[in-house]
């Protein structure tokens, strides 16, 4: 990460922290959407054991490349220079994904992507590097082929993602870029014993970090299969978390904050935990753009508009959205159901420390 990128992101985070404080103390709204996620498709070519996308009976209709360009431009005209994370399903199964990435580069929209790594071929990674992403997050659960392929539901997933990451590292160097590559690992009872092996693997590659998040499930039978159980298994998990904390403190490329690492065991025990801001902030900062252009702040609350039909400015300033914002601030799920989700937002200090670590690792 270039110093100018870090400064730009730090300024955005500082402004966000200030406007949120103003809103919660005075009710004056000067906020702008800052944590922007764009789900290009709900479809996926993998069958991860803890994911519901591939189990859906039907999928949300999808926008075209031209429509996505219009949607992102609408956000740009209201917010200014911003960052968007492309999600799925698997976003790279969209045949025009590289074209959308290049559009973002040319429009001065910072962009990142979360991918299962199945599409990281040499031609694809060359265009990704050329499009100058903010980050590329690659899902991988273990260095063990048996463990990873079972979790991903696809034979050969480990081999493919390893080759893809290596190709991405080479393409990044060839393009003279230094964006971070983050290994996104879902912690389950099947892989927690081998988490440190992923950290060791990342240490052998320049500009690669690991970010751990515990699996989050609702069905009792899935929880029984994927959550570590109380007793010796939970004790072993606690030891692994302590080891990861030690590795992080010693400079290992672990992006996950110590506070979040410490919250993993309480999560699996069903205990409340907070590792960022003290109450929900989704209504003040988060924007989820669905494949059909619908926009919401959170799965629990109704949509606030559709960017195919309404401008970003009109959606954000709509009086009906204000009530939803206040409802999110009062939501009681933040410290339990959502405590380990992407909605459990970092504080300003955590954002800055995270940015400094990414900048340091990216120039390694």
mmCIF file of C-alpha atoms in Angstrom:
data_model
loop_
_atom_site.group_PDB
_atom_site.id
_atom_site.type_symbol
_atom_site.label_atom_id
_atom_site.label_comp_id
_atom_site.label_asym_id
_atom_site.label_seq_id
_atom_site.Cartn_x
_atom_site.Cartn_y
_atom_site.Cartn_z
ATOM 1 C CA UNK A 1 0.000 0.000 0.000
ATOM 2 C CA UNK A 2 1.405 3.358 -1.047
ATOM 3 C CA UNK A 3 1.756 6.071 1.597
ATOM 4 C CA UNK A 4 -0.694 8.273 -0.305
ATOM 5 C CA UNK A 5 -3.303 5.496 -0.216
ATOM 6 C CA UNK A 6 -2.817 5.055 3.521
ATOM 7 C CA UNK A 7 -3.206 8.799 4.141
ATOM 8 C CA UNK A 8 -6.333 8.904 1.983
ATOM 9 C CA UNK A 9 -7.921 5.995 3.841
ATOM 10 C CA UNK A 10 -6.926 7.434 7.225
ATOM 11 C CA UNK A 11 -8.592 10.729 6.378
ATOM 12 C CA UNK A 12 -11.789 8.917 5.415
ATOM 13 C CA UNK A 13 -11.771 6.915 8.634
ATOM 14 C CA UNK A 14 -11.191 10.059 10.695
ATOM 15 C CA UNK A 15 -14.051 11.877 9.010
ATOM 16 C CA UNK A 16 -16.321 8.897 9.519
ATOM 17 C CA UNK A 17 -15.459 8.686 13.210
ATOM 18 C CA UNK A 18 -16.133 12.402 13.675
ATOM 19 C CA UNK A 19 -19.481 12.471 11.837
ATOM 20 C CA UNK A 20 -20.687 9.375 13.685
ATOM 21 C CA UNK A 21 -19.834 10.995 17.021
ATOM 22 C CA UNK A 22 -21.728 14.105 15.962
ATOM 23 C CA UNK A 23 -24.784 12.051 14.996
ATOM 24 C CA UNK A 24 -24.900 9.980 18.178
ATOM 25 C CA UNK A 25 -24.453 13.046 20.414
ATOM 26 C CA UNK A 26 -26.552 15.665 18.573
ATOM 27 C CA UNK A 27 -28.633 13.896 15.914
ATOM 28 C CA UNK A 28 -27.089 16.077 13.199
ATOM 29 C CA UNK A 29 -26.396 13.908 10.173
ATOM 30 C CA UNK A 30 -23.213 14.639 8.225
ATOM 31 C CA UNK A 31 -22.423 10.989 7.589
ATOM 32 C CA UNK A 32 -21.664 9.430 4.219
ATOM 33 C CA UNK A 33 -21.593 5.771 3.227
ATOM 34 C CA UNK A 34 -18.043 4.552 3.842
ATOM 35 C CA UNK A 35 -18.136 0.756 4.199
ATOM 36 C CA UNK A 36 -19.497 -0.069 0.766
ATOM 37 C CA UNK A 37 -19.998 -3.640 -0.401
ATOM 38 C CA UNK A 38 -21.223 -4.657 -3.825
ATOM 39 C CA UNK A 39 -22.541 -8.194 -4.318
ATOM 40 C CA UNK A 40 -22.196 -8.809 -8.040
ATOM 41 C CA UNK A 41 -23.881 -12.207 -7.919
ATOM 42 C CA UNK A 42 -25.178 -14.687 -5.364
ATOM 43 C CA UNK A 43 -24.086 -17.587 -7.574
ATOM 44 C CA UNK A 44 -20.931 -19.514 -6.751
ATOM 45 C CA UNK A 45 -18.930 -22.320 -8.331
ATOM 46 C CA UNK A 46 -17.900 -23.774 -4.950
ATOM 47 C CA UNK A 47 -19.948 -25.658 -2.365
ATOM 48 C CA UNK A 48 -18.495 -24.541 0.967
ATOM 49 C CA UNK A 49 -19.944 -26.550 3.850
ATOM 50 C CA UNK A 50 -20.764 -23.461 5.915
ATOM 51 C CA UNK A 51 -22.204 -21.302 3.101
ATOM 52 C CA UNK A 52 -25.780 -20.986 1.887
ATOM 53 C CA UNK A 53 -25.262 -19.377 -1.549
ATOM 54 C CA UNK A 54 -24.993 -22.592 -3.528
ATOM 55 C CA UNK A 55 -27.999 -24.016 -1.679
ATOM 56 C CA UNK A 56 -30.376 -21.277 -2.827
ATOM 57 C CA UNK A 57 -33.397 -22.328 -4.878
ATOM 58 C CA UNK A 58 -33.403 -19.006 -6.744
ATOM 59 C CA UNK A 59 -31.054 -16.064 -7.180
ATOM 60 C CA UNK A 60 -31.548 -12.321 -7.173
ATOM 61 C CA UNK A 61 -31.586 -10.909 -10.721
ATOM 62 C CA UNK A 62 -28.235 -9.437 -11.730
ATOM 63 C CA UNK A 63 -27.285 -6.087 -13.206
ATOM 64 C CA UNK A 64 -25.210 -5.763 -16.351
ATOM 65 C CA UNK A 65 -21.739 -4.263 -16.500
ATOM 66 C CA UNK A 66 -23.200 -0.986 -17.780
ATOM 67 C CA UNK A 67 -25.699 -0.872 -14.932
ATOM 68 C CA UNK A 68 -22.991 -1.497 -12.357
ATOM 69 C CA UNK A 69 -20.935 1.309 -13.844
ATOM 70 C CA UNK A 70 -23.921 3.616 -13.492
ATOM 71 C CA UNK A 71 -24.533 2.557 -9.902
ATOM 72 C CA UNK A 72 -20.910 3.054 -8.860
ATOM 73 C CA UNK A 73 -20.846 6.411 -10.620
ATOM 74 C CA UNK A 74 -23.925 7.508 -8.683
ATOM 75 C CA UNK A 75 -22.137 6.729 -5.431
ATOM 76 C CA UNK A 76 -19.033 8.563 -6.681
ATOM 77 C CA UNK A 77 -20.999 11.704 -7.540
ATOM 78 C CA UNK A 78 -22.361 11.951 -3.982
ATOM 79 C CA UNK A 79 -19.599 10.506 -1.794
ATOM 80 C CA UNK A 80 -16.545 11.541 -3.783
ATOM 81 C CA UNK A 81 -13.468 9.325 -3.723
ATOM 82 C CA UNK A 82 -14.529 6.076 -2.004
ATOM 83 C CA UNK A 83 -13.726 2.374 -1.707
ATOM 84 C CA UNK A 84 -15.932 -0.572 -2.664
ATOM 85 C CA UNK A 85 -15.454 -4.266 -1.923
ATOM 86 C CA UNK A 86 -16.805 -6.696 -4.541
ATOM 87 C CA UNK A 87 -18.422 -9.816 -3.110
ATOM 88 C CA UNK A 88 -20.447 -12.826 -4.110
ATOM 89 C CA UNK A 89 -21.248 -15.654 -4.351
ATOM 90 C CA UNK A 90 -18.099 -15.646 -6.391
ATOM 91 C CA UNK A 91 -17.712 -12.231 -8.042
ATOM 92 C CA UNK A 92 -15.093 -13.369 -10.539
ATOM 93 C CA UNK A 93 -17.470 -15.725 -12.314
ATOM 94 C CA UNK A 94 -18.933 -12.607 -13.900
ATOM 95 C CA UNK A 95 -17.309 -12.530 -17.370
ATOM 96 C CA UNK A 96 -16.905 -8.757 -17.222
ATOM 97 C CA UNK A 97 -15.339 -8.575 -13.769
ATOM 98 C CA UNK A 98 -11.967 -7.373 -15.067
ATOM 99 C CA UNK A 99 -13.697 -4.687 -17.119
ATOM 100 C CA UNK A 100 -15.483 -3.444 -13.997
ATOM 101 C CA UNK A 101 -12.179 -3.358 -12.118
ATOM 102 C CA UNK A 102 -10.593 -1.282 -14.873
ATOM 103 C CA UNK A 103 -13.588 1.042 -14.815
ATOM 104 C CA UNK A 104 -13.024 1.618 -11.089
ATOM 105 C CA UNK A 105 -9.362 2.379 -11.692
ATOM 106 C CA UNK A 106 -10.162 4.933 -14.378
ATOM 107 C CA UNK A 107 -12.974 6.496 -12.304
ATOM 108 C CA UNK A 108 -10.700 6.797 -9.256
ATOM 109 C CA UNK A 109 -12.798 4.425 -7.194
ATOM 110 C CA UNK A 110 -10.737 2.323 -4.798
ATOM 111 C CA UNK A 111 -11.795 -1.288 -5.091
ATOM 112 C CA UNK A 112 -11.130 -4.644 -3.512
ATOM 113 C CA UNK A 113 -12.512 -8.134 -3.975
ATOM 114 C CA UNK A 114 -13.190 -11.279 -1.968
ATOM 115 C CA UNK A 115 -12.746 -14.395 -4.106
ATOM 116 C CA UNK A 116 -12.484 -18.143 -3.624
ATOM 117 C CA UNK A 117 -9.438 -18.081 -5.888
ATOM 118 C CA UNK A 118 -10.859 -20.407 -8.525
ATOM 119 C CA UNK A 119 -10.476 -17.814 -11.293
ATOM 120 C CA UNK A 120 -6.969 -16.535 -10.567
ATOM 121 C CA UNK A 121 -5.507 -17.607 -13.908
ATOM 122 C CA UNK A 122 -2.412 -15.843 -15.233
ATOM 123 C CA UNK A 123 -4.317 -13.662 -17.761
ATOM 124 C CA UNK A 124 -6.899 -12.742 -15.104
ATOM 125 C CA UNK A 125 -4.368 -11.802 -12.404
ATOM 126 C CA UNK A 126 -2.411 -9.662 -14.867
ATOM 127 C CA UNK A 127 -5.512 -7.522 -15.473
ATOM 128 C CA UNK A 128 -6.314 -7.426 -11.767
ATOM 129 C CA UNK A 129 -2.860 -6.087 -10.978
ATOM 130 C CA UNK A 130 -3.154 -3.587 -13.813
ATOM 131 C CA UNK A 131 -6.434 -2.329 -12.337
ATOM 132 C CA UNK A 132 -4.628 -1.419 -9.082
ATOM 133 C CA UNK A 133 -6.906 -2.940 -6.424
ATOM 134 C CA UNK A 134 -6.947 -1.749 -2.859
ATOM 135 C CA UNK A 135 -6.804 -5.397 -1.772
ATOM 136 C CA UNK A 136 -7.436 -8.910 -3.055
ATOM 137 C CA UNK A 137 -8.881 -11.246 -0.418
ATOM 138 C CA UNK A 138 -8.616 -14.954 -1.165
ATOM 139 C CA UNK A 139 -10.603 -17.501 0.822
ATOM 140 C CA UNK A 140 -8.583 -20.448 2.085
ATOM 141 C CA UNK A 141 -9.193 -22.538 5.188
ATOM 142 C CA UNK A 142 -6.149 -24.743 5.547
ATOM 143 C CA UNK A 143 -2.814 -25.687 4.016
ATOM 144 C CA UNK A 144 -4.028 -29.284 4.208
ATOM 145 C CA UNK A 145 -5.503 -30.316 0.883
ATOM 146 C CA UNK A 146 -7.920 -32.709 2.564
ATOM 147 C CA UNK A 147 -9.186 -30.149 5.083
ATOM 148 C CA UNK A 148 -9.434 -27.248 2.648
ATOM 149 C CA UNK A 149 -11.055 -29.206 -0.196
ATOM 150 C CA UNK A 150 -13.607 -30.719 2.177
ATOM 151 C CA UNK A 151 -14.503 -27.271 3.519
ATOM 152 C CA UNK A 152 -14.752 -25.842 0.008
ATOM 153 C CA UNK A 153 -16.709 -28.798 -1.363
ATOM 154 C CA UNK A 154 -14.506 -29.033 -4.460
ATOM 155 C CA UNK A 155 -11.703 -31.487 -5.167
ATOM 156 C CA UNK A 156 -8.569 -29.612 -6.228
ATOM 157 C CA UNK A 157 -9.541 -26.324 -4.544
ATOM 158 C CA UNK A 158 -6.311 -26.223 -2.515
ATOM 159 C CA UNK A 159 -4.112 -26.766 -5.544
ATOM 160 C CA UNK A 160 -5.985 -24.176 -7.579
ATOM 161 C CA UNK A 161 -5.937 -21.480 -4.904
ATOM 162 C CA UNK A 162 -2.235 -22.038 -4.182
ATOM 163 C CA UNK A 163 -1.374 -21.630 -7.847
ATOM 164 C CA UNK A 164 -3.637 -18.583 -8.095
ATOM 165 C CA UNK A 165 -2.057 -16.820 -5.133
ATOM 166 C CA UNK A 166 1.434 -17.483 -6.484
ATOM 167 C CA UNK A 167 0.391 -16.104 -9.880
ATOM 168 C CA UNK A 168 -1.137 -13.036 -8.227
ATOM 169 C CA UNK A 169 2.058 -12.337 -6.285
ATOM 170 C CA UNK A 170 4.053 -12.501 -9.530
ATOM 171 C CA UNK A 171 1.569 -10.336 -11.448
ATOM 172 C CA UNK A 172 1.612 -7.727 -8.707
ATOM 173 C CA UNK A 173 5.398 -7.513 -8.862
ATOM 174 C CA UNK A 174 5.385 -7.349 -12.668
ATOM 175 C CA UNK A 175 2.900 -4.454 -12.549
ATOM 176 C CA UNK A 176 4.948 -2.580 -9.956
ATOM 177 C CA UNK A 177 1.984 -2.615 -7.560
ATOM 178 C CA UNK A 178 1.969 -3.310 -3.836
ATOM 179 C CA UNK A 179 -1.629 -4.042 -2.866
ATOM 180 C CA UNK A 180 -2.059 -6.527 -0.008
ATOM 181 C CA UNK A 181 -3.199 -10.086 -0.663
ATOM 182 C CA UNK A 182 -5.206 -11.282 2.314
ATOM 183 C CA UNK A 183 -5.857 -14.936 3.062
ATOM 184 C CA UNK A 184 -9.373 -15.027 4.523
ATOM 185 C CA UNK A 185 -9.759 -18.032 6.784
ATOM 186 C CA UNK A 186 -12.982 -19.250 8.377
ATOM 187 C CA UNK A 187 -12.192 -20.897 11.712
ATOM 188 C CA UNK A 188 -14.031 -24.180 12.363
ATOM 189 C CA UNK A 189 -13.491 -27.260 14.494
ATOM 190 C CA UNK A 190 -11.967 -28.938 11.421
ATOM 191 C CA UNK A 191 -9.132 -26.448 10.847
ATOM 192 C CA UNK A 192 -8.323 -24.587 14.080
ATOM 193 C CA UNK A 193 -5.418 -26.897 14.934
ATOM 194 C CA UNK A 194 -3.567 -25.861 11.746
ATOM 195 C CA UNK A 195 -4.156 -22.089 11.637
ATOM 196 C CA UNK A 196 -0.536 -21.227 12.416
ATOM 197 C CA UNK A 197 0.558 -23.164 9.309
ATOM 198 C CA UNK A 198 -1.283 -20.637 7.150
ATOM 199 C CA UNK A 199 0.574 -17.839 8.914
ATOM 200 C CA UNK A 200 3.889 -19.545 8.194
ATOM 201 C CA UNK A 201 2.929 -19.933 4.551
ATOM 202 C CA UNK A 202 1.997 -16.250 4.300
ATOM 203 C CA UNK A 203 5.326 -15.240 5.825
ATOM 204 C CA UNK A 204 7.065 -16.832 2.862
ATOM 205 C CA UNK A 205 5.319 -14.556 0.364
ATOM 206 C CA UNK A 206 5.722 -10.779 0.068
ATOM 207 C CA UNK A 207 2.700 -8.629 0.834
ATOM 208 C CA UNK A 208 0.486 -11.472 2.061
ATOM 209 C CA UNK A 209 -1.496 -11.380 5.326
ATOM 210 C CA UNK A 210 -3.941 -13.726 7.065
ATOM 211 C CA UNK A 211 -7.283 -12.686 8.524
ATOM 212 C CA UNK A 212 -9.208 -15.099 10.749
ATOM 213 C CA UNK A 213 -12.976 -15.081 11.359
ATOM 214 C CA UNK A 214 -14.929 -17.801 13.161
ATOM 215 C CA UNK A 215 -17.702 -19.581 11.317
ATOM 216 C CA UNK A 216 -21.161 -18.149 12.076
ATOM 217 C CA UNK A 217 -24.072 -20.554 11.843
ATOM 218 C CA UNK A 218 -27.695 -20.772 13.046
ATOM 219 C CA UNK A 219 -28.959 -24.309 12.464
ATOM 220 C CA UNK A 220 -28.262 -26.594 15.456
ATOM 221 C CA UNK A 221 -27.040 -29.464 13.274
ATOM 222 C CA UNK A 222 -24.553 -27.178 11.478
ATOM 223 C CA UNK A 223 -23.316 -25.707 14.760
ATOM 224 C CA UNK A 224 -22.762 -29.231 16.101
ATOM 225 C CA UNK A 225 -20.709 -30.110 13.021
ATOM 226 C CA UNK A 226 -18.626 -26.923 12.706
ATOM 227 C CA UNK A 227 -18.232 -25.403 16.203
ATOM 228 C CA UNK A 228 -15.547 -26.673 18.605
ATOM 229 C CA UNK A 229 -17.220 -28.312 21.592
ATOM 230 C CA UNK A 230 -16.676 -27.568 25.266
ATOM 231 C CA UNK A 231 -13.979 -29.528 27.029
ATOM 232 C CA UNK A 232 -10.611 -30.609 25.596
ATOM 233 C CA UNK A 233 -11.489 -29.316 22.119
ATOM 234 C CA UNK A 234 -12.303 -25.820 23.383
ATOM 235 C CA UNK A 235 -9.177 -25.868 25.551
ATOM 236 C CA UNK A 236 -7.113 -26.715 22.472
ATOM 237 C CA UNK A 237 -8.722 -23.836 20.576
ATOM 238 C CA UNK A 238 -7.836 -21.426 23.387
ATOM 239 C CA UNK A 239 -4.200 -22.544 23.182
ATOM 240 C CA UNK A 240 -4.170 -21.997 19.404
ATOM 241 C CA UNK A 241 -5.605 -18.510 19.815
ATOM 242 C CA UNK A 242 -2.932 -17.663 22.386
ATOM 243 C CA UNK A 243 -0.303 -18.881 19.930
ATOM 244 C CA UNK A 244 -1.746 -16.703 17.164
ATOM 245 C CA UNK A 245 -1.696 -13.697 19.495
ATOM 246 C CA UNK A 246 1.959 -14.386 20.258
ATOM 247 C CA UNK A 247 2.777 -14.699 16.563
ATOM 248 C CA UNK A 248 1.015 -11.403 15.851
ATOM 249 C CA UNK A 249 2.840 -9.581 18.634
ATOM 250 C CA UNK A 250 6.103 -10.917 17.226
ATOM 251 C CA UNK A 251 5.370 -9.390 13.818
ATOM 252 C CA UNK A 252 3.715 -12.274 11.946
ATOM 253 C CA UNK A 253 1.467 -11.162 9.043
ATOM 254 C CA UNK A 254 -1.816 -11.630 10.913
ATOM 255 C CA UNK A 255 -4.232 -8.820 10.122
ATOM 256 C CA UNK A 256 -6.834 -9.885 12.688
ATOM 257 C CA UNK A 257 -6.706 -7.642 15.741
ATOM 258 C CA UNK A 258 -5.810 -9.116 19.116
ATOM 259 C CA UNK A 259 -9.253 -8.067 20.359
ATOM 260 C CA UNK A 260 -10.953 -10.034 17.598
ATOM 261 C CA UNK A 261 -8.734 -13.062 18.183
ATOM 262 C CA UNK A 262 -9.703 -12.925 21.859
ATOM 263 C CA UNK A 263 -13.386 -12.813 20.884
ATOM 264 C CA UNK A 264 -13.285 -16.069 18.892
ATOM 265 C CA UNK A 265 -13.581 -18.423 21.881
ATOM 266 C CA UNK A 266 -16.472 -16.472 23.476
ATOM 267 C CA UNK A 267 -18.200 -16.580 20.083
ATOM 268 C CA UNK A 268 -18.040 -20.357 19.981
ATOM 269 C CA UNK A 269 -19.249 -20.507 23.592
ATOM 270 C CA UNK A 270 -22.256 -18.370 22.725
ATOM 271 C CA UNK A 271 -21.111 -15.483 24.926
ATOM 272 C CA UNK A 272 -21.448 -11.756 24.075
ATOM 273 C CA UNK A 273 -18.317 -10.040 22.806
ATOM 274 C CA UNK A 274 -17.226 -6.659 21.460
ATOM 275 C CA UNK A 275 -13.961 -6.098 19.619
ATOM 276 C CA UNK A 276 -14.614 -2.764 17.934
ATOM 277 C CA UNK A 277 -17.111 0.045 18.433
ATOM 278 C CA UNK A 278 -19.487 -0.418 21.344
ATOM 279 C CA UNK A 279 -22.760 -0.293 19.393
ATOM 280 C CA UNK A 280 -23.956 -0.955 15.851
ATOM 281 C CA UNK A 281 -22.917 1.577 13.195
ATOM 282 C CA UNK A 282 -24.287 -0.026 10.036
ATOM 283 C CA UNK A 283 -26.858 2.686 9.454
ATOM 284 C CA UNK A 284 -24.227 5.395 9.668
ATOM 285 C CA UNK A 285 -21.542 3.869 7.494
ATOM 286 C CA UNK A 286 -22.476 0.628 5.758
ATOM 287 C CA UNK A 287 -23.985 0.267 2.318
ATOM 288 C CA UNK A 288 -24.741 -3.124 0.814
ATOM 289 C CA UNK A 289 -25.538 -3.026 -2.902
ATOM 290 C CA UNK A 290 -27.332 -6.160 -4.021
ATOM 291 C CA UNK A 291 -27.053 -7.764 -7.503
ATOM 292 C CA UNK A 292 -30.269 -6.040 -8.656
ATOM 293 C CA UNK A 293 -29.301 -2.590 -7.329
ATOM 294 C CA UNK A 294 -31.254 -2.757 -4.078
ATOM 295 C CA UNK A 295 -29.487 -1.052 -1.179
ATOM 296 C CA UNK A 296 -29.681 -1.857 2.511
ATOM 297 C CA UNK A 297 -27.659 -1.371 5.663
ATOM 298 C CA UNK A 298 -28.137 -4.817 7.163
ATOM 299 C CA UNK A 299 -29.944 -8.091 6.549
ATOM 300 C CA UNK A 300 -32.275 -7.430 9.490
ATOM 301 C CA UNK A 301 -33.707 -4.177 8.132
ATOM 302 C CA UNK A 302 -35.652 -3.373 4.980
ATOM 303 C CA UNK A 303 -33.985 -1.921 1.933
ATOM 304 C CA UNK A 304 -33.516 1.838 1.738
ATOM 305 C CA UNK A 305 -33.685 2.192 -2.048
ATOM 306 C CA UNK A 306 -32.468 0.969 -5.399
ATOM 307 C CA UNK A 307 -29.523 2.621 -7.143
ATOM 308 C CA UNK A 308 -30.782 1.691 -10.598
ATOM 309 C CA UNK A 309 -33.754 3.981 -10.101
ATOM 310 C CA UNK A 310 -32.684 6.490 -7.430
ATOM 311 C CA UNK A 311 -29.487 8.480 -6.925
ATOM 312 C CA UNK A 312 -27.191 7.790 -4.002
ATOM 313 C CA UNK A 313 -27.829 11.275 -2.662
ATOM 314 C CA UNK A 314 -31.607 10.850 -2.642
ATOM 315 C CA UNK A 315 -31.351 7.459 -0.949
ATOM 316 C CA UNK A 316 -28.999 8.673 1.788
ATOM 317 C CA UNK A 317 -31.005 11.826 2.520
ATOM 318 C CA UNK A 318 -34.416 10.168 2.491
ATOM 319 C CA UNK A 319 -36.371 10.802 5.704
ATOM 320 C CA UNK A 320 -37.519 7.171 5.885
ATOM 321 C CA UNK A 321 -33.892 6.034 6.060
ATOM 322 C CA UNK A 322 -33.387 8.121 9.198
ATOM 323 C CA UNK A 323 -35.773 5.894 11.147
ATOM 324 C CA UNK A 324 -33.930 2.788 9.969
ATOM 325 C CA UNK A 325 -30.642 4.372 11.083
ATOM 326 C CA UNK A 326 -32.018 4.964 14.577
ATOM 327 C CA UNK A 327 -33.313 1.392 14.668
ATOM 328 C CA UNK A 328 -29.860 0.043 13.799
ATOM 329 C CA UNK A 329 -28.257 2.089 16.572
ATOM 330 C CA UNK A 330 -30.645 0.495 19.057
ATOM 331 C CA UNK A 331 -30.295 -3.059 17.702
ATOM 332 C CA UNK A 332 -29.644 -5.619 20.437
ATOM 333 C CA UNK A 333 -27.957 -8.192 18.163
ATOM 334 C CA UNK A 334 -24.648 -6.327 17.911
ATOM 335 C CA UNK A 335 -22.882 -8.068 20.808
ATOM 336 C CA UNK A 336 -24.266 -11.535 20.081
ATOM 337 C CA UNK A 337 -25.465 -12.584 16.605
ATOM 338 C CA UNK A 338 -23.419 -9.933 14.775
ATOM 339 C CA UNK A 339 -20.429 -9.681 17.102
ATOM 340 C CA UNK A 340 -18.104 -11.531 14.725
ATOM 341 C CA UNK A 341 -19.622 -10.428 11.433
ATOM 342 C CA UNK A 342 -18.300 -7.918 8.933
ATOM 343 C CA UNK A 343 -20.785 -5.516 10.525
ATOM 344 C CA UNK A 344 -18.875 -5.494 13.851
ATOM 345 C CA UNK A 345 -16.997 -2.369 12.931
ATOM 346 C CA UNK A 346 -13.506 -1.337 13.903
ATOM 347 C CA UNK A 347 -12.775 1.781 15.914
ATOM 348 C CA UNK A 348 -10.712 4.607 14.402
ATOM 349 C CA UNK A 349 -7.659 3.424 16.305
ATOM 350 C CA UNK A 350 -8.097 -0.140 15.057
ATOM 351 C CA UNK A 351 -8.479 1.109 11.486
ATOM 352 C CA UNK A 352 -5.254 3.105 11.680
ATOM 353 C CA UNK A 353 -3.279 0.259 13.274
ATOM 354 C CA UNK A 354 -4.635 -2.123 10.639
ATOM 355 C CA UNK A 355 -3.654 0.287 7.858
ATOM 356 C CA UNK A 356 -0.139 0.657 9.239
ATOM 357 C CA UNK A 357 0.285 -3.100 9.379
ATOM 358 C CA UNK A 358 -0.988 -3.552 5.826
ATOM 359 C CA UNK A 359 1.324 -0.795 4.616
ATOM 360 C CA UNK A 360 4.283 -2.427 6.346
ATOM 361 C CA UNK A 361 3.528 -5.915 5.036
ATOM 362 C CA UNK A 362 2.749 -4.652 1.522
ATOM 363 C CA UNK A 363 6.209 -3.119 1.198
ATOM 364 C CA UNK A 364 7.960 -6.146 2.673
#
